[in-house]
mmCIF file of C-alpha atoms in Angstrom:
data_model
loop_
_atom_site.group_PDB
_atom_site.id
_atom_site.type_symbol
_atom_site.label_atom_id
_atom_site.label_comp_id
_atom_site.label_asym_id
_atom_site.label_seq_id
_atom_site.Cartn_x
_atom_site.Cartn_y
_atom_site.Cartn_z
ATOM 1 C CA GLN A 1 -1.443 -21.666 -42.821
ATOM 2 C CA LEU A 2 -0.213 -18.016 -42.127
ATOM 3 C CA ASP A 3 2.942 -19.301 -40.524
ATOM 4 C CA PRO A 4 4.330 -21.954 -42.773
ATOM 5 C CA GLU A 5 7.866 -21.982 -41.052
ATOM 6 C CA ASN A 6 6.197 -22.267 -37.609
ATOM 7 C CA THR A 7 8.071 -19.352 -36.241
ATOM 8 C CA GLY A 8 5.307 -18.267 -34.038
ATOM 9 C CA PHE A 9 4.858 -14.721 -35.535
ATOM 10 C CA ILE A 10 2.635 -13.266 -38.203
ATOM 11 C CA GLY A 11 2.350 -9.659 -39.548
ATOM 12 C CA VAL A 12 0.008 -7.347 -37.698
ATOM 13 C CA GLU A 13 -1.683 -6.364 -41.025
ATOM 14 C CA THR A 14 -2.364 -10.197 -41.614
ATOM 15 C CA PHE A 15 -3.614 -10.675 -38.121
ATOM 16 C CA ALA A 16 -6.057 -7.656 -38.424
ATOM 17 C CA SER A 17 -7.381 -8.989 -41.717
ATOM 18 C CA LEU A 18 -7.751 -12.420 -40.017
ATOM 19 C CA VAL A 19 -9.720 -11.009 -37.116
ATOM 20 C CA HIS A 20 -11.934 -8.902 -39.463
ATOM 21 C CA SER A 21 -12.736 -11.760 -41.918
ATOM 22 C CA HIS A 22 -13.478 -14.391 -39.362
ATOM 23 C CA GLU A 23 -15.189 -11.982 -36.838
ATOM 24 C CA LEU A 24 -13.278 -13.428 -33.799
ATOM 25 C CA PRO A 25 -14.880 -12.322 -30.531
ATOM 26 C CA LEU A 26 -11.889 -10.587 -29.044
ATOM 27 C CA ASP A 27 -12.196 -7.951 -26.394
ATOM 28 C CA PRO A 28 -11.514 -4.664 -28.136
ATOM 29 C CA ALA A 29 -9.236 -3.552 -25.371
ATOM 30 C CA LYS A 30 -7.194 -6.784 -25.557
ATOM 31 C CA LEU A 31 -7.050 -6.502 -29.288
ATOM 32 C CA ASP A 32 -5.688 -2.763 -28.984
ATOM 33 C CA MET A 33 -3.121 -4.175 -26.577
ATOM 34 C CA LEU A 34 -1.935 -6.790 -28.772
ATOM 35 C CA VAL A 35 -1.657 -4.206 -31.830
ATOM 36 C CA ALA A 36 0.359 -1.860 -29.797
ATOM 37 C CA LEU A 37 2.648 -4.767 -28.550
ATOM 38 C CA ALA A 38 3.135 -5.573 -32.265
ATOM 39 C CA GLN A 39 3.977 -1.984 -33.110
ATOM 40 C CA GLY A 40 6.576 -2.021 -30.302
ATOM 41 C CA ASN A 41 8.902 -4.699 -31.926
ATOM 42 C CA ASP A 42 11.203 -4.251 -34.763
ATOM 43 C CA GLU A 43 9.353 -6.471 -37.220
ATOM 44 C CA GLY A 44 5.793 -5.308 -36.426
ATOM 45 C CA GLN A 45 4.610 -8.923 -35.839
ATOM 46 C CA VAL A 46 2.057 -10.570 -33.488
ATOM 47 C CA CYS A 47 3.394 -13.450 -31.353
ATOM 48 C CA TYR A 48 1.248 -16.375 -30.971
ATOM 49 C CA GLN A 49 2.171 -16.926 -27.249
ATOM 50 C CA GLU A 50 1.423 -13.276 -26.503
ATOM 51 C CA LEU A 51 -2.073 -13.662 -28.150
ATOM 52 C CA VAL A 52 -2.757 -16.832 -25.857
ATOM 53 C CA ASP A 53 -1.630 -14.811 -22.797
ATOM 54 C CA LEU A 54 -4.024 -12.095 -23.589
ATOM 55 C CA ILE A 55 -6.892 -14.325 -24.346
ATOM 56 C CA SER A 56 -6.097 -16.152 -20.901
ATOM 57 C CA SER A 57 -5.615 -12.886 -19.192
ATOM 58 C CA LYS A 58 -1.981 -13.559 -18.431
ATOM 59 C CA ARG A 59 0.693 -10.985 -18.797
ATOM 60 C CA SER A 60 3.972 -12.563 -20.039
ATOM 61 C CA SER A 61 7.432 -11.145 -19.463
ATOM 62 C CA SER A 62 7.598 -9.837 -23.089
ATOM 63 C CA PHE A 63 4.198 -8.266 -22.818
ATOM 64 C CA LYS A 64 5.364 -6.455 -19.543
ATOM 65 C CA ARG A 65 8.570 -5.341 -21.241
ATOM 66 C CA ALA A 66 6.475 -3.940 -24.121
ATOM 67 C CA ILE A 67 4.480 -1.965 -21.608
ATOM 68 C CA ALA A 68 7.546 -0.725 -19.844
ATOM 69 C CA ASN A 69 9.375 0.716 -22.858
ATOM 70 C CA GLY A 70 6.320 2.682 -24.019
ATOM 71 C CA GLN A 71 6.540 1.724 -27.682
ATOM 72 C CA ARG A 72 2.683 1.605 -28.406
ATOM 73 C CA ALA A 73 0.163 3.744 -29.977
ATOM 74 C CA LEU A 74 -2.974 3.966 -27.734
ATOM 75 C CA PRO A 75 -5.483 6.842 -27.038
ATOM 76 C CA ARG A 76 -4.507 8.395 -23.679
ATOM 77 C CA ASP A 77 -7.972 9.294 -22.626
ATOM 78 C CA VAL A 78 -9.824 5.995 -23.734
ATOM 79 C CA LEU A 79 -11.008 5.525 -20.270
ATOM 80 C CA LEU A 80 -11.813 8.989 -19.406
ATOM 81 C CA ASP A 81 -13.812 9.207 -22.645
ATOM 82 C CA GLU A 82 -15.835 6.035 -22.093
ATOM 83 C CA THR A 83 -19.451 6.616 -21.195
ATOM 84 C CA GLY A 84 -22.318 4.583 -19.829
ATOM 85 C CA LEU A 85 -20.422 3.219 -16.868
ATOM 86 C CA GLY A 86 -22.110 2.381 -13.591
ATOM 87 C CA ILE A 87 -20.976 3.837 -10.347
ATOM 88 C CA TYR A 88 -18.590 0.993 -9.359
ATOM 89 C CA LYS A 89 -16.993 1.009 -12.719
ATOM 90 C CA ARG A 90 -16.463 4.565 -12.446
ATOM 91 C CA PHE A 91 -14.888 4.159 -9.056
ATOM 92 C CA VAL A 92 -12.665 1.560 -10.587
ATOM 93 C CA ARG A 93 -11.684 3.892 -13.292
ATOM 94 C CA TYR A 94 -10.853 6.669 -10.599
ATOM 95 C CA VAL A 95 -8.617 4.136 -8.741
ATOM 96 C CA ALA A 96 -6.750 3.174 -11.999
ATOM 97 C CA TYR A 97 -5.941 6.778 -12.581
ATOM 98 C CA GLU A 98 -5.266 7.423 -8.882
ATOM 99 C CA ILE A 99 -2.755 4.674 -8.537
ATOM 100 C CA LEU A 100 -1.371 3.623 -11.909
ATOM 101 C CA PRO A 101 0.944 5.961 -13.948
ATOM 102 C CA CYS A 102 0.854 4.077 -17.296
ATOM 103 C CA GLU A 103 -2.092 4.234 -19.606
ATOM 104 C CA MET A 104 -1.552 0.602 -20.629
ATOM 105 C CA ASP A 105 -1.711 -0.531 -17.034
ATOM 106 C CA ARG A 106 -4.839 1.398 -16.172
ATOM 107 C CA ARG A 107 -6.626 -0.114 -19.166
ATOM 108 C CA TRP A 108 -5.340 -3.645 -18.154
ATOM 109 C CA TYR A 109 -6.472 -3.135 -14.457
ATOM 110 C CA PHE A 110 -9.753 -1.605 -15.708
ATOM 111 C CA TYR A 111 -10.844 -4.454 -17.993
ATOM 112 C CA GLN A 112 -9.397 -7.159 -15.630
ATOM 113 C CA HIS A 113 -10.637 -5.981 -12.309
ATOM 114 C CA ARG A 114 -12.847 -8.368 -10.483
ATOM 115 C CA THR A 115 -14.895 -7.562 -7.263
ATOM 116 C CA CYS A 116 -13.825 -10.845 -5.739
ATOM 117 C CA PRO A 117 -11.878 -10.690 -3.429
ATOM 118 C CA PRO A 118 -12.837 -7.234 -2.257
ATOM 119 C CA PRO A 119 -10.379 -4.922 -0.438
ATOM 120 C CA VAL A 120 -11.252 -6.305 3.052
ATOM 121 C CA PHE A 121 -7.831 -5.868 4.959
ATOM 122 C CA MET A 122 -7.784 -2.213 5.291
ATOM 123 C CA ALA A 123 -11.688 -2.017 5.763
ATOM 124 C CA ALA A 124 -11.265 -4.682 8.569
ATOM 125 C CA VAL A 125 -8.392 -2.950 10.239
ATOM 126 C CA THR A 126 -10.199 0.490 10.211
ATOM 127 C CA LEU A 127 -13.438 -1.003 11.461
ATOM 128 C CA THR A 128 -11.604 -2.909 14.385
ATOM 129 C CA GLN A 129 -9.784 0.226 15.343
ATOM 130 C CA ILE A 130 -13.186 2.159 15.581
ATOM 131 C CA ILE A 131 -14.719 -0.481 17.485
ATOM 132 C CA VAL A 132 -12.111 -0.783 20.179
ATOM 133 C CA PHE A 133 -11.884 3.169 20.456
ATOM 134 C CA LEU A 134 -15.782 3.261 20.912
ATOM 135 C CA CYS A 135 -15.523 0.466 23.466
ATOM 136 C CA TYR A 136 -12.840 2.161 25.654
ATOM 137 C CA GLY A 137 -14.378 5.666 25.184
ATOM 138 C CA ALA A 138 -17.765 4.462 26.521
ATOM 139 C CA ARG A 139 -16.168 2.412 29.289
ATOM 140 C CA LEU A 140 -13.767 5.116 30.495
ATOM 141 C CA ASN A 141 -16.149 8.050 29.463
ATOM 142 C CA LYS A 142 -13.087 9.696 27.851
ATOM 143 C CA TRP A 143 -12.872 10.506 24.129
ATOM 144 C CA VAL A 144 -10.069 12.944 23.871
ATOM 145 C CA LEU A 145 -6.465 12.096 25.219
ATOM 146 C CA GLN A 146 -7.424 8.645 26.474
ATOM 147 C CA THR A 147 -3.805 7.769 27.093
ATOM 148 C CA TYR A 148 -4.031 10.120 30.152
ATOM 149 C CA HIS A 149 -6.463 7.571 31.996
ATOM 150 C CA PRO A 150 -4.541 4.993 33.701
ATOM 151 C CA GLU A 151 -6.910 2.115 33.042
ATOM 152 C CA TYR A 152 -6.547 2.753 29.333
ATOM 153 C CA MET A 153 -2.775 2.218 29.423
ATOM 154 C CA LYS A 154 -3.380 -1.057 31.376
ATOM 155 C CA SER A 155 -4.890 -2.495 28.261
ATOM 156 C CA PRO A 156 -3.389 -5.752 27.020
ATOM 157 C CA LEU A 157 -3.381 -4.372 23.456
ATOM 158 C CA VAL A 158 -1.078 -1.373 24.354
ATOM 159 C CA TYR A 159 2.746 -1.911 23.629
ATOM 160 C CA HIS A 160 4.518 -1.065 27.117
ATOM 161 C CA PRO A 161 8.096 -1.839 27.632
ATOM 162 C CA GLY A 162 7.372 -3.412 30.879
ATOM 163 C CA HIS A 163 5.469 -5.991 29.191
ATOM 164 C CA ARG A 164 7.500 -6.581 25.961
ATOM 165 C CA ALA A 165 7.664 -10.327 26.624
ATOM 166 C CA ARG A 166 3.964 -10.343 25.623
ATOM 167 C CA ALA A 167 4.909 -10.425 21.835
ATOM 168 C CA TRP A 168 1.283 -9.852 20.498
ATOM 169 C CA ARG A 169 1.570 -6.157 21.943
ATOM 170 C CA PHE A 170 4.134 -5.396 19.276
ATOM 171 C CA LEU A 171 1.232 -5.613 16.712
ATOM 172 C CA THR A 172 -2.021 -5.067 18.698
ATOM 173 C CA TYR A 173 -1.070 -1.558 19.758
ATOM 174 C CA MET A 174 -2.090 -0.521 16.142
ATOM 175 C CA PHE A 175 -5.810 -0.762 17.444
ATOM 176 C CA MET A 176 -5.419 1.617 20.288
ATOM 177 C CA HIS A 177 -5.434 5.526 19.770
ATOM 178 C CA VAL A 178 -4.458 8.543 21.705
ATOM 179 C CA GLY A 179 -7.881 10.197 21.104
ATOM 180 C CA LEU A 180 -10.338 10.839 18.457
ATOM 181 C CA GLU A 181 -7.937 13.188 16.364
ATOM 182 C CA GLN A 182 -5.495 10.388 15.851
ATOM 183 C CA LEU A 183 -8.156 7.860 15.082
ATOM 184 C CA GLY A 184 -9.794 10.201 12.458
ATOM 185 C CA PHE A 185 -6.495 10.872 10.786
ATOM 186 C CA ASN A 186 -5.454 7.267 10.515
ATOM 187 C CA ALA A 187 -8.892 5.962 9.506
ATOM 188 C CA LEU A 188 -9.348 8.605 6.920
ATOM 189 C CA LEU A 189 -5.883 7.853 5.268
ATOM 190 C CA GLN A 190 -6.432 4.164 5.387
ATOM 191 C CA LEU A 191 -9.766 4.282 3.668
ATOM 192 C CA MET A 192 -8.865 7.123 1.091
ATOM 193 C CA ILE A 193 -5.444 5.714 0.207
ATOM 194 C CA GLY A 194 -5.098 2.189 1.547
ATOM 195 C CA VAL A 195 -8.243 0.819 0.009
ATOM 196 C CA PRO A 196 -7.493 1.968 -3.477
ATOM 197 C CA LEU A 197 -3.881 0.641 -3.130
ATOM 198 C CA GLU A 198 -5.407 -2.738 -1.976
ATOM 199 C CA MET A 199 -7.718 -2.852 -4.946
ATOM 200 C CA VAL A 200 -4.738 -2.480 -7.273
ATOM 201 C CA HIS A 201 -1.937 -4.533 -5.678
ATOM 202 C CA GLY A 202 -3.909 -7.059 -3.729
ATOM 203 C CA ILE A 203 -4.417 -7.933 -0.135
ATOM 204 C CA LEU A 204 -1.119 -9.842 0.274
ATOM 205 C CA ARG A 205 1.264 -6.982 -0.580
ATOM 206 C CA ILE A 206 -0.805 -4.408 1.165
ATOM 207 C CA SER A 207 -1.378 -6.315 4.392
ATOM 208 C CA PHE A 208 2.435 -7.267 4.517
ATOM 209 C CA LEU A 209 3.524 -3.745 3.981
ATOM 210 C CA TYR A 210 1.136 -2.269 6.447
ATOM 211 C CA LEU A 211 2.156 -4.882 9.162
ATOM 212 C CA ALA A 212 5.765 -4.514 8.425
ATOM 213 C CA GLY A 213 5.295 -0.683 9.256
ATOM 214 C CA VAL A 214 3.424 -1.575 12.399
ATOM 215 C CA LEU A 215 6.086 -4.031 13.642
ATOM 216 C CA ALA A 216 8.906 -1.731 12.766
ATOM 217 C CA GLY A 217 7.284 1.035 14.617
ATOM 218 C CA SER A 218 7.036 -0.842 17.861
ATOM 219 C CA LEU A 219 10.632 -2.288 17.533
ATOM 220 C CA THR A 220 12.057 1.042 16.748
ATOM 221 C CA VAL A 221 10.450 2.523 19.902
ATOM 222 C CA SER A 222 11.696 -0.374 21.919
ATOM 223 C CA ILE A 223 15.314 0.639 20.851
ATOM 224 C CA THR A 224 15.240 4.394 20.739
ATOM 225 C CA ASP A 225 12.783 5.355 23.300
ATOM 226 C CA MET A 226 12.998 2.508 25.875
ATOM 227 C CA ARG A 227 10.731 4.135 28.566
ATOM 228 C CA ALA A 228 7.731 4.899 26.304
ATOM 229 C CA PRO A 229 4.725 3.107 25.493
ATOM 230 C CA LEU A 230 3.018 3.071 22.070
ATOM 231 C CA VAL A 231 -0.451 3.149 20.646
ATOM 232 C CA GLY A 232 -1.971 3.814 17.306
ATOM 233 C CA GLY A 233 -1.648 2.516 13.751
ATOM 234 C CA SER A 234 0.649 5.324 12.580
ATOM 235 C CA GLY A 235 3.444 3.042 11.679
ATOM 236 C CA GLY A 236 1.290 1.223 9.223
ATOM 237 C CA VAL A 237 -0.495 4.453 7.968
ATOM 238 C CA TYR A 238 2.903 5.975 7.288
ATOM 239 C CA ALA A 239 4.302 2.903 5.648
ATOM 240 C CA LEU A 240 1.326 2.293 3.363
ATOM 241 C CA SER A 241 -0.997 5.189 3.044
ATOM 242 C CA CYS A 242 1.516 8.026 3.151
ATOM 243 C CA SER A 243 5.090 7.316 2.060
ATOM 244 C CA ALA A 244 4.379 4.514 -0.379
ATOM 245 C CA HIS A 245 1.760 6.374 -2.101
ATOM 246 C CA LEU A 246 3.408 9.840 -1.943
ATOM 247 C CA ALA A 247 6.778 8.349 -3.163
ATOM 248 C CA ASN A 248 4.930 6.511 -6.015
ATOM 249 C CA VAL A 249 3.237 9.803 -7.074
ATOM 250 C CA VAL A 250 6.588 11.703 -6.994
ATOM 251 C CA MET A 251 8.388 9.049 -9.067
ATOM 252 C CA ASN A 252 5.536 8.822 -11.502
ATOM 253 C CA TRP A 253 4.526 12.435 -11.566
ATOM 254 C CA ALA A 254 4.459 12.907 -15.272
ATOM 255 C CA GLY A 255 2.220 9.964 -15.845
ATOM 256 C CA MET A 256 -0.136 10.404 -13.052
ATOM 257 C CA ARG A 257 -3.435 11.729 -13.915
ATOM 258 C CA CYS A 258 -4.883 12.583 -10.531
ATOM 259 C CA PRO A 259 -6.727 15.829 -10.412
ATOM 260 C CA TYR A 260 -5.173 18.741 -8.319
ATOM 261 C CA LYS A 261 -2.250 16.135 -7.583
ATOM 262 C CA LEU A 262 -0.007 19.194 -6.393
ATOM 263 C CA LEU A 263 -2.555 20.574 -3.948
ATOM 264 C CA ARG A 264 -3.171 17.059 -2.657
ATOM 265 C CA MET A 265 0.418 16.235 -2.090
ATOM 266 C CA VAL A 266 0.851 19.529 -0.259
ATOM 267 C CA LEU A 267 -2.103 18.887 1.907
ATOM 268 C CA ALA A 268 -0.923 15.366 2.545
ATOM 269 C CA LEU A 269 2.523 16.570 3.539
ATOM 270 C CA VAL A 270 1.073 19.275 5.756
ATOM 271 C CA CYS A 271 -1.223 16.643 7.553
ATOM 272 C CA MET A 272 1.842 14.316 8.062
ATOM 273 C CA SER A 273 3.985 16.934 9.455
ATOM 274 C CA SER A 274 1.248 18.250 11.729
ATOM 275 C CA GLU A 275 0.518 14.605 13.030
ATOM 276 C CA VAL A 276 4.248 13.995 13.814
ATOM 277 C CA GLY A 277 4.314 17.425 15.638
ATOM 278 C CA ARG A 278 1.443 16.552 17.597
ATOM 279 C CA ALA A 279 3.112 13.240 18.749
ATOM 280 C CA VAL A 280 6.278 14.902 19.584
ATOM 281 C CA TRP A 281 4.365 17.606 21.557
ATOM 282 C CA LEU A 282 2.491 14.960 23.457
ATOM 283 C CA ARG A 283 5.524 12.924 24.312
ATOM 284 C CA PHE A 284 7.714 15.727 25.685
ATOM 285 C CA SER A 285 5.369 18.566 26.509
ATOM 286 C CA PRO A 286 2.027 16.958 27.549
ATOM 287 C CA PRO A 287 -0.748 19.300 28.289
ATOM 288 C CA LEU A 288 -1.983 17.497 31.376
ATOM 289 C CA PRO A 289 -0.062 15.748 34.220
ATOM 290 C CA ALA A 290 0.305 12.098 33.645
ATOM 291 C CA SER A 291 1.406 9.260 35.729
ATOM 292 C CA GLY A 292 4.316 8.137 33.277
ATOM 293 C CA PRO A 293 5.684 8.827 29.947
ATOM 294 C CA GLN A 294 3.276 9.329 27.079
ATOM 295 C CA PRO A 295 3.285 7.238 23.895
ATOM 296 C CA SER A 296 6.384 7.651 21.562
ATOM 297 C CA PHE A 297 6.441 9.155 18.185
ATOM 298 C CA MET A 298 9.230 7.149 16.554
ATOM 299 C CA ALA A 299 6.695 4.689 14.972
ATOM 300 C CA HIS A 300 5.805 7.444 12.652
ATOM 301 C CA LEU A 301 9.220 7.809 11.270
ATOM 302 C CA ALA A 302 9.867 3.905 11.111
ATOM 303 C CA GLY A 303 6.824 3.546 9.057
ATOM 304 C CA ALA A 304 7.935 6.299 6.738
ATOM 305 C CA ILE A 305 11.252 4.595 6.279
ATOM 306 C CA VAL A 306 9.356 1.248 5.508
ATOM 307 C CA GLY A 307 7.089 2.832 3.064
ATOM 308 C CA ILE A 308 9.828 4.659 1.254
ATOM 309 C CA SER A 309 12.145 1.652 0.995
ATOM 310 C CA MET A 310 9.925 -1.588 0.914
ATOM 311 C CA GLY A 311 6.956 0.315 -0.261
ATOM 312 C CA LEU A 312 8.407 1.530 -3.480
ATOM 313 C CA THR A 313 9.795 -1.997 -4.153
ATOM 314 C CA ILE A 314 6.522 -3.777 -3.574
ATOM 315 C CA LEU A 315 4.302 -1.173 -5.241
ATOM 316 C CA ARG A 316 6.570 -0.137 -8.085
ATOM 317 C CA SER A 317 5.248 -2.148 -10.922
ATOM 318 C CA TYR A 318 1.660 -3.369 -11.228
ATOM 319 C CA GLU A 319 1.583 -7.229 -10.939
ATOM 320 C CA GLU A 320 5.217 -7.346 -11.177
ATOM 321 C CA SER A 321 6.503 -10.644 -9.624
ATOM 322 C CA LEU A 322 8.522 -9.895 -6.214
ATOM 323 C CA GLN A 323 10.581 -13.019 -6.453
ATOM 324 C CA ASP A 324 12.134 -11.707 -9.714
ATOM 325 C CA GLN A 325 13.425 -8.455 -8.244
ATOM 326 C CA CYS A 326 16.741 -8.425 -6.655
ATOM 327 C CA GLY A 327 16.118 -5.320 -4.776
ATOM 328 C CA TRP A 328 13.242 -6.853 -3.176
ATOM 329 C CA TRP A 329 15.428 -9.712 -1.574
ATOM 330 C CA VAL A 330 17.971 -7.141 -0.513
ATOM 331 C CA LEU A 331 15.210 -5.051 1.310
ATOM 332 C CA LEU A 332 13.659 -8.386 2.827
ATOM 333 C CA LEU A 333 17.212 -9.479 4.142
ATOM 334 C CA SER A 334 17.613 -5.944 5.529
ATOM 335 C CA TYR A 335 14.309 -5.987 7.303
ATOM 336 C CA GLY A 336 14.931 -9.412 8.668
ATOM 337 C CA THR A 337 18.231 -8.312 10.032
ATOM 338 C CA PHE A 338 16.738 -5.279 11.727
ATOM 339 C CA LEU A 339 14.033 -7.803 13.263
ATOM 340 C CA LEU A 340 16.714 -10.215 14.482
ATOM 341 C CA PHE A 341 18.582 -7.303 15.989
ATOM 342 C CA ALA A 342 15.508 -5.870 17.760
ATOM 343 C CA VAL A 343 14.523 -9.299 19.294
ATOM 344 C CA PHE A 344 18.104 -9.626 20.737
ATOM 345 C CA TRP A 345 18.051 -6.038 21.926
ATOM 346 C CA ASN A 346 14.627 -6.551 23.733
ATOM 347 C CA ILE A 347 15.939 -9.676 25.439
ATOM 348 C CA PHE A 348 19.281 -8.376 26.626
ATOM 349 C CA ALA A 349 19.713 -4.763 26.341
ATOM 350 C CA TYR A 350 17.154 -3.532 29.047
ATOM 351 C CA ASP A 351 18.856 -5.684 31.713
ATOM 352 C CA LEU A 352 22.331 -4.632 30.590
ATOM 353 C CA LEU A 353 21.629 -0.913 30.387
ATOM 354 C CA GLY A 354 19.648 -0.911 33.606
ATOM 355 C CA ALA A 355 16.676 0.909 31.882
ATOM 356 C CA GLN A 356 14.292 2.238 34.494
ATOM 357 C CA ILE A 357 10.825 1.499 33.248
ATOM 358 C CA PRO A 358 7.748 3.199 34.888
#
């Protein structure tokens, strides 16, 4: 009746009166989003399909465009002003303001967030790393600089250039750590930054990015530091928890509402720099005599490159489809090319160059 020409649009004032007169049970947050969307187009009209998408919790391409161009009138502090929230909902609100720069995206995530599936990937990886560390620490009675113990470096999980034919080592080295300091640094960042990222972007994107950093780290070491072993999850940590998150904060600095964001960024950069410096020092100037080369630091740099490049693309837009992004396919092709090159390098280069592996 309100759309006799069957255009699929009605005026926003007509729609508002319709909602008021019929007392439609619409979520107030969704209603505000629809009104803001209508105010973002030239005619100030409500689209039927966008209404259906909102009711079914589906974000159409036109709705995403309206969010992106910022033509909407919503109170900026509506989530911060909301009272009576439980502990978990307050944590979800904190995650929304920690990760997402756009108020519309924050509200959408806050109202659409579900506890299932929980962010299990980062928690499972961190728990496994702690268990492995405790097992080796108790077995060898060594909790600091474990890599100086010869039995530790004989573990089937450690990446070692002499055992590169055992392909699982290119990933499983992330469960081993130099000592308590490296484990604590990685576990802290994985839980404080990785878990919120997984809550917002989902397990598939976060696990892919983390494992891409881990794999890039071991393959880079096999090319650039051919005599060195490798332990620790620093490749994945720098890809996911550091570079991707820090780059996201830098690019969306004005919209991020994180408290003390400048101080926190400085502290993160200092921690990252000190961790890299520690790894370089242990590699070239070990404090104790060792039977062979100490673990390489190149995984840190490889993970950072993966985070800055692939991380920004994967995490750039909340719920944006990756297959619709041209940059995603370019980066995926580049990463695949690097993997192919690294595989051939590990098969042929060591024998051709006569690399002496300890």
